[in-house]
């Protein structure tokens, strides 16, 4: 894969460099196992718990790598992004650790717990309308006014390299791995994981997990080109983005399959994470387990030899306000 340095936005070298760069700042997240979930799935499952990462999600890896890659003159002017979720908080935290400003364009209706994280980490929140055009328009205005640097949530080689560090750690923690199941949205996470994992172990399978209500990646794989959806509808708010021109080539070439899941399957997997693994995950984080438990995975002969499966629990930022309110009302 070294020959693909020009072909893809990242490679194993840039991912290893990213790991050295961000190692002093990130958590090396643990891998959890559960005999109960192994029994239910009929496989050995290894959960890479990025829900325990700083900021509560894997996004801190890429954001940290992007911020640390800036030269001092660029960094001094700050960074800007438009995001409704974990990238927003991750970039705010990465910027705070470097003592530089972070301007975060947040669409109205974004999950409260994720906006609260941005504010907690010192990010300057600028509101936009919920449409992508409004987000981009407001971000462009902030760029013009501040001279700050745009850090895209996923369509950026620095971001992809940072996310790929997950696979470096996972394959060091668990060597005997047949497949890794990864949530897919814009494709930054799965691109990094695929590039790293297939460089280290070419035979490993990389499987994407995607909501049926936001199945642009599955449609794109079938069509052989990027397909964008006019509307998405899923409980997994972190999986509503479309593939970018930097992530699509990796997804096209290195992702072995895309499994699509109904929201009810995602919610059931989320419940299992809480009740059996004792881990708080958001819907986007639980979708990998949903994929492994789905009939489309279980009944596919292509995956029968995949006995040891890594699952990336990508994040744990879920708004539990209604849960605590239900406890109060039950008194």
Tab-separated table of C-alpha atoms in Angstrom:
chain	number	residue	atom	x	y	z
A	1	UNK	CA	0.000	0.000	0.000
A	2	UNK	CA	3.053	2.278	0.116
A	3	UNK	CA	2.608	2.756	-3.625
A	4	UNK	CA	-0.787	4.319	-2.931
A	5	UNK	CA	0.521	7.429	-1.187
A	6	UNK	CA	-0.647	9.572	-4.129
A	7	UNK	CA	-3.764	7.482	-4.632
A	8	UNK	CA	-5.237	7.999	-1.168
A	9	UNK	CA	-5.274	10.972	1.195
A	10	UNK	CA	-3.490	8.903	3.894
A	11	UNK	CA	-1.410	5.757	4.211
A	12	UNK	CA	0.250	3.615	6.860
A	13	UNK	CA	3.171	6.056	7.139
A	14	UNK	CA	0.965	9.100	7.753
A	15	UNK	CA	-1.098	7.077	10.247
A	16	UNK	CA	1.992	5.994	12.196
A	17	UNK	CA	3.243	9.593	12.161
A	18	UNK	CA	-0.146	10.730	13.449
A	19	UNK	CA	0.012	8.213	16.291
A	20	UNK	CA	3.403	9.500	17.428
A	21	UNK	CA	2.112	13.067	17.198
A	22	UNK	CA	-1.089	12.555	19.203
A	23	UNK	CA	0.033	9.848	21.643
A	24	UNK	CA	0.812	12.318	24.482
A	25	UNK	CA	-2.737	13.678	24.313
A	26	UNK	CA	-5.082	10.756	23.545
A	27	UNK	CA	-6.236	7.792	25.607
A	28	UNK	CA	-5.089	4.372	24.393
A	29	UNK	CA	-8.606	3.016	24.686
A	30	UNK	CA	-9.272	-0.455	26.099
A	31	UNK	CA	-10.652	-3.499	24.316
A	32	UNK	CA	-13.563	-5.135	26.142
A	33	UNK	CA	-14.946	-8.631	25.666
A	34	UNK	CA	-18.126	-10.351	26.781
A	35	UNK	CA	-18.753	-14.091	26.912
A	36	UNK	CA	-22.487	-13.355	26.802
A	37	UNK	CA	-22.206	-11.388	23.558
A	38	UNK	CA	-19.827	-13.999	22.132
A	39	UNK	CA	-22.460	-16.639	22.829
A	40	UNK	CA	-25.256	-14.565	21.279
A	41	UNK	CA	-23.228	-13.773	18.153
A	42	UNK	CA	-21.441	-17.096	17.770
A	43	UNK	CA	-18.126	-15.240	17.358
A	44	UNK	CA	-15.366	-13.789	19.509
A	45	UNK	CA	-16.049	-10.055	19.680
A	46	UNK	CA	-13.498	-7.431	20.679
A	47	UNK	CA	-14.907	-3.992	21.438
A	48	UNK	CA	-12.518	-1.069	20.880
A	49	UNK	CA	-13.989	1.474	23.302
A	50	UNK	CA	-13.594	4.873	21.706
A	51	UNK	CA	-16.514	5.947	23.888
A	52	UNK	CA	-13.769	6.270	26.547
A	53	UNK	CA	-11.672	8.591	24.360
A	54	UNK	CA	-11.214	12.228	25.366
A	55	UNK	CA	-14.318	14.103	24.280
A	56	UNK	CA	-16.266	10.862	24.443
A	57	UNK	CA	-15.581	9.741	20.857
A	58	UNK	CA	-12.930	8.723	18.319
A	59	UNK	CA	-13.106	12.169	16.714
A	60	UNK	CA	-10.503	13.570	19.113
A	61	UNK	CA	-7.797	11.546	17.366
A	62	UNK	CA	-8.282	13.197	13.981
A	63	UNK	CA	-8.945	16.655	15.398
A	64	UNK	CA	-5.835	16.452	17.560
A	65	UNK	CA	-3.692	15.350	14.617
A	66	UNK	CA	-5.045	18.161	12.425
A	67	UNK	CA	-4.423	20.854	15.049
A	68	UNK	CA	-0.934	19.579	15.868
A	69	UNK	CA	-0.084	19.525	12.144
A	70	UNK	CA	-0.619	23.295	11.790
A	71	UNK	CA	2.382	25.584	11.701
A	72	UNK	CA	2.538	28.192	14.515
A	73	UNK	CA	1.385	31.058	12.295
A	74	UNK	CA	-1.669	29.114	11.098
A	75	UNK	CA	-2.497	27.840	14.563
A	76	UNK	CA	-2.411	31.302	16.151
A	77	UNK	CA	-5.417	32.364	14.050
A	78	UNK	CA	-7.435	29.407	15.287
A	79	UNK	CA	-9.520	26.714	13.648
A	80	UNK	CA	-13.091	26.538	12.386
A	81	UNK	CA	-15.449	23.729	11.497
A	82	UNK	CA	-19.146	23.116	10.984
A	83	UNK	CA	-20.465	20.121	12.898
A	84	UNK	CA	-23.509	19.077	14.871
A	85	UNK	CA	-21.698	16.485	16.903
A	86	UNK	CA	-18.534	14.864	18.121
A	87	UNK	CA	-16.107	16.549	15.701
A	88	UNK	CA	-17.203	19.929	17.032
A	89	UNK	CA	-16.364	19.003	20.625
A	90	UNK	CA	-13.177	17.187	19.602
A	91	UNK	CA	-11.849	20.192	17.690
A	92	UNK	CA	-12.733	22.537	20.550
A	93	UNK	CA	-10.820	20.309	22.977
A	94	UNK	CA	-7.805	19.890	20.672
A	95	UNK	CA	-7.653	23.662	20.186
A	96	UNK	CA	-7.976	24.298	23.920
A	97	UNK	CA	-5.025	21.988	24.655
A	98	UNK	CA	-2.919	24.073	22.240
A	99	UNK	CA	-4.221	27.386	23.550
A	100	UNK	CA	-5.760	28.492	20.247
A	101	UNK	CA	-9.326	29.604	19.433
A	102	UNK	CA	-11.892	27.219	17.935
A	103	UNK	CA	-14.889	28.606	16.042
A	104	UNK	CA	-17.610	25.991	15.827
A	105	UNK	CA	-20.564	26.476	13.490
A	106	UNK	CA	-23.402	24.434	14.958
A	107	UNK	CA	-26.718	23.848	13.167
A	108	UNK	CA	-29.923	24.481	15.101
A	109	UNK	CA	-31.332	21.232	16.497
A	110	UNK	CA	-27.940	19.690	17.289
A	111	UNK	CA	-27.964	17.285	20.291
A	112	UNK	CA	-27.749	19.321	23.498
A	113	UNK	CA	-25.155	17.036	25.109
A	114	UNK	CA	-22.806	17.556	22.161
A	115	UNK	CA	-23.255	21.344	22.106
A	116	UNK	CA	-22.621	21.375	25.868
A	117	UNK	CA	-19.320	19.573	25.231
A	118	UNK	CA	-18.234	22.265	22.752
A	119	UNK	CA	-18.965	24.987	25.291
A	120	UNK	CA	-17.259	23.020	28.098
A	121	UNK	CA	-14.084	22.806	26.032
A	122	UNK	CA	-14.072	26.530	25.309
A	123	UNK	CA	-15.262	26.442	21.690
A	124	UNK	CA	-16.926	29.587	20.367
A	125	UNK	CA	-20.353	28.450	19.139
A	126	UNK	CA	-21.808	30.196	16.092
A	127	UNK	CA	-25.304	29.022	15.171
A	128	UNK	CA	-26.490	28.271	11.644
A	129	UNK	CA	-29.634	26.865	10.106
A	130	UNK	CA	-29.804	23.075	9.898
A	131	UNK	CA	-29.079	22.878	6.158
A	132	UNK	CA	-25.595	22.050	4.881
A	133	UNK	CA	-25.620	25.170	2.695
A	134	UNK	CA	-26.252	27.373	5.742
A	135	UNK	CA	-23.524	25.599	7.734
A	136	UNK	CA	-21.009	26.100	4.943
A	137	UNK	CA	-22.058	29.715	4.371
A	138	UNK	CA	-21.626	30.642	8.049
A	139	UNK	CA	-18.308	28.782	8.255
A	140	UNK	CA	-17.041	30.665	5.173
A	141	UNK	CA	-17.985	33.955	6.818
A	142	UNK	CA	-16.107	33.014	10.001
A	143	UNK	CA	-13.055	32.017	7.929
A	144	UNK	CA	-13.094	35.364	6.175
A	145	UNK	CA	-13.473	37.341	9.409
A	146	UNK	CA	-10.887	35.470	11.489
A	147	UNK	CA	-8.341	34.060	9.030
A	148	UNK	CA	-8.687	30.739	10.855
A	149	UNK	CA	-8.079	27.320	9.272
A	150	UNK	CA	-10.982	25.071	8.226
A	151	UNK	CA	-10.753	21.550	9.659
A	152	UNK	CA	-13.279	19.365	7.845
A	153	UNK	CA	-14.918	16.650	9.975
A	154	UNK	CA	-13.781	13.795	7.719
A	155	UNK	CA	-12.678	14.818	4.206
A	156	UNK	CA	-9.114	15.687	5.244
A	157	UNK	CA	-5.960	13.557	5.133
A	158	UNK	CA	-4.930	14.672	8.619
A	159	UNK	CA	-8.299	13.597	9.999
A	160	UNK	CA	-8.206	10.241	8.194
A	161	UNK	CA	-4.666	9.589	9.475
A	162	UNK	CA	-5.680	10.395	13.041
A	163	UNK	CA	-8.690	8.071	12.942
A	164	UNK	CA	-6.521	5.290	11.495
A	165	UNK	CA	-4.560	5.150	14.748
A	166	UNK	CA	-7.472	3.148	16.177
A	167	UNK	CA	-6.510	0.198	13.952
A	168	UNK	CA	-2.825	0.465	14.942
A	169	UNK	CA	-3.806	0.071	18.586
A	170	UNK	CA	-6.481	-2.568	18.049
A	171	UNK	CA	-4.209	-4.876	16.029
A	172	UNK	CA	-1.500	-4.492	18.658
A	173	UNK	CA	-3.956	-5.272	21.449
A	174	UNK	CA	-5.559	-8.249	19.626
A	175	UNK	CA	-3.355	-9.824	16.932
A	176	UNK	CA	-5.735	-12.605	15.839
A	177	UNK	CA	-8.350	-10.492	14.089
A	178	UNK	CA	-10.325	-11.649	11.052
A	179	UNK	CA	-12.496	-8.580	10.537
A	180	UNK	CA	-13.187	-5.109	11.889
A	181	UNK	CA	-16.695	-3.643	11.826
A	182	UNK	CA	-16.770	0.150	11.660
A	183	UNK	CA	-19.616	2.713	11.543
A	184	UNK	CA	-19.709	4.682	8.303
A	185	UNK	CA	-20.932	8.194	7.610
A	186	UNK	CA	-18.571	10.643	5.921
A	187	UNK	CA	-15.977	7.878	5.834
A	188	UNK	CA	-13.082	9.406	7.776
A	189	UNK	CA	-13.067	6.712	10.447
A	190	UNK	CA	-13.440	3.690	8.196
A	191	UNK	CA	-10.927	5.076	5.663
A	192	UNK	CA	-8.265	5.415	8.331
A	193	UNK	CA	-9.045	2.021	9.851
A	194	UNK	CA	-9.041	0.284	6.446
A	195	UNK	CA	-5.762	1.861	5.317
A	196	UNK	CA	-3.989	0.954	8.549
A	197	UNK	CA	-5.474	-2.512	9.061
A	198	UNK	CA	-4.983	-3.737	5.486
A	199	UNK	CA	-1.390	-2.488	5.482
A	200	UNK	CA	-0.658	-4.448	8.654
A	201	UNK	CA	-2.762	-7.512	7.775
A	202	UNK	CA	-3.857	-7.626	4.097
A	203	UNK	CA	-6.250	-10.542	4.665
A	204	UNK	CA	-8.350	-8.693	7.237
A	205	UNK	CA	-11.928	-7.808	6.240
A	206	UNK	CA	-13.256	-4.301	6.781
A	207	UNK	CA	-17.029	-4.144	7.096
A	208	UNK	CA	-19.031	-0.911	7.263
A	209	UNK	CA	-22.174	-0.579	9.372
A	210	UNK	CA	-24.714	1.988	8.184
A	211	UNK	CA	-28.316	2.965	9.043
A	212	UNK	CA	-30.897	2.094	6.390
A	213	UNK	CA	-32.231	5.638	6.741
A	214	UNK	CA	-28.855	7.063	5.683
A	215	UNK	CA	-27.535	4.372	3.356
A	216	UNK	CA	-25.576	6.485	0.872
A	217	UNK	CA	-22.390	4.402	1.333
A	218	UNK	CA	-24.193	1.159	0.494
A	219	UNK	CA	-25.768	2.782	-2.563
A	220	UNK	CA	-22.421	4.278	-3.582
A	221	UNK	CA	-20.689	0.887	-3.403
A	222	UNK	CA	-23.349	-0.623	-5.682
A	223	UNK	CA	-23.247	2.302	-8.130
A	224	UNK	CA	-19.462	2.581	-8.163
A	225	UNK	CA	-19.692	6.341	-7.570
A	226	UNK	CA	-20.682	8.710	-4.769
A	227	UNK	CA	-24.438	8.776	-4.237
A	228	UNK	CA	-25.863	11.515	-2.036
A	229	UNK	CA	-29.278	11.281	-0.437
A	230	UNK	CA	-31.774	14.169	-0.510
A	231	UNK	CA	-32.913	13.252	2.998
A	232	UNK	CA	-31.700	11.044	5.842
A	233	UNK	CA	-33.779	9.673	8.687
A	234	UNK	CA	-32.118	7.721	11.494
A	235	UNK	CA	-31.695	7.801	15.244
A	236	UNK	CA	-27.932	7.623	14.657
A	237	UNK	CA	-27.333	11.382	14.412
A	238	UNK	CA	-23.590	10.847	13.929
A	239	UNK	CA	-24.125	8.817	10.728
A	240	UNK	CA	-26.043	11.244	8.521
A	241	UNK	CA	-23.154	12.721	6.490
A	242	UNK	CA	-22.227	11.825	2.910
A	243	UNK	CA	-18.935	10.405	1.659
A	244	UNK	CA	-16.262	12.885	0.579
A	245	UNK	CA	-13.983	12.838	-2.465
A	246	UNK	CA	-11.037	11.831	-0.242
A	247	UNK	CA	-12.832	9.093	1.696
A	248	UNK	CA	-14.769	7.551	-1.212
A	249	UNK	CA	-11.727	6.044	-3.020
A	250	UNK	CA	-10.744	4.191	0.167
A	251	UNK	CA	-14.293	3.002	0.799
A	252	UNK	CA	-14.620	1.953	-2.843
A	253	UNK	CA	-11.361	-0.018	-2.886
A	254	UNK	CA	-10.795	-1.311	0.646
A	255	UNK	CA	-14.164	-1.730	2.385
A	256	UNK	CA	-15.339	-5.293	1.793
A	257	UNK	CA	-19.034	-4.809	2.466
A	258	UNK	CA	-21.623	-2.401	3.852
A	259	UNK	CA	-24.296	-3.798	6.175
A	260	UNK	CA	-27.378	-1.605	6.613
A	261	UNK	CA	-29.420	-1.680	9.812
A	262	UNK	CA	-32.882	-0.588	10.868
A	263	UNK	CA	-33.085	1.859	13.764
A	264	UNK	CA	-34.752	-0.814	15.914
A	265	UNK	CA	-31.665	-3.037	15.468
A	266	UNK	CA	-29.389	-0.163	16.449
A	267	UNK	CA	-31.450	0.555	19.569
A	268	UNK	CA	-31.378	-3.122	20.582
A	269	UNK	CA	-27.581	-3.205	20.204
A	270	UNK	CA	-27.350	-0.010	22.240
A	271	UNK	CA	-29.389	-1.665	24.992
A	272	UNK	CA	-27.031	-4.668	24.978
A	273	UNK	CA	-24.031	-2.369	25.327
A	274	UNK	CA	-25.615	-0.799	28.397
A	275	UNK	CA	-26.969	-3.981	29.979
A	276	UNK	CA	-24.274	-6.535	29.109
A	277	UNK	CA	-21.069	-4.580	28.413
A	278	UNK	CA	-21.993	-1.910	30.991
A	279	UNK	CA	-20.822	0.761	28.551
A	280	UNK	CA	-22.612	3.982	27.594
A	281	UNK	CA	-22.712	4.292	23.797
A	282	UNK	CA	-24.646	6.523	21.432
A	283	UNK	CA	-26.638	4.948	18.573
A	284	UNK	CA	-23.816	5.593	16.077
A	285	UNK	CA	-21.444	3.764	18.420
A	286	UNK	CA	-23.660	0.704	18.829
A	287	UNK	CA	-24.271	0.076	15.125
A	288	UNK	CA	-21.236	-2.221	14.755
A	289	UNK	CA	-22.679	-4.671	17.256
A	290	UNK	CA	-26.049	-4.406	15.482
A	291	UNK	CA	-24.327	-5.374	12.231
A	292	UNK	CA	-22.689	-8.493	13.683
A	293	UNK	CA	-26.005	-9.617	15.198
A	294	UNK	CA	-27.999	-8.963	12.012
A	295	UNK	CA	-29.337	-11.730	9.794
A	296	UNK	CA	-27.611	-10.214	6.766
A	297	UNK	CA	-24.262	-10.783	8.482
A	298	UNK	CA	-25.053	-14.128	10.133
A	299	UNK	CA	-26.474	-15.661	6.951
A	300	UNK	CA	-23.756	-14.415	4.600
A	301	UNK	CA	-21.392	-17.273	3.743
A	302	UNK	CA	-18.636	-14.754	3.001
A	303	UNK	CA	-18.248	-14.053	6.728
A	304	UNK	CA	-18.447	-17.600	8.112
A	305	UNK	CA	-14.671	-17.793	8.522
A	306	UNK	CA	-14.592	-14.496	10.437
A	307	UNK	CA	-14.371	-15.827	13.989
A	308	UNK	CA	-12.512	-12.976	15.705
A	309	UNK	CA	-14.185	-9.648	15.048
A	310	UNK	CA	-13.199	-6.173	16.193
A	311	UNK	CA	-16.038	-3.717	16.710
A	312	UNK	CA	-15.364	0.012	17.030
A	313	UNK	CA	-17.643	1.553	19.677
A	314	UNK	CA	-17.132	4.957	18.141
A	315	UNK	CA	-18.702	7.242	20.745
A	316	UNK	CA	-20.665	7.591	23.936
A	317	UNK	CA	-22.166	11.077	23.768
A	318	UNK	CA	-25.830	10.362	24.221
A	319	UNK	CA	-28.337	12.765	25.761
A	320	UNK	CA	-29.612	11.014	28.887
A	321	UNK	CA	-31.770	13.887	30.112
A	322	UNK	CA	-35.021	11.992	29.598
A	323	UNK	CA	-33.588	8.972	31.435
A	324	UNK	CA	-32.732	10.996	34.545
A	325	UNK	CA	-36.114	12.752	34.351
A	326	UNK	CA	-37.844	9.351	34.305
A	327	UNK	CA	-35.974	8.354	37.471
A	328	UNK	CA	-37.073	11.567	39.186
A	329	UNK	CA	-40.701	11.148	38.145
A	330	UNK	CA	-40.778	7.560	39.439
A	331	UNK	CA	-40.040	8.683	43.016
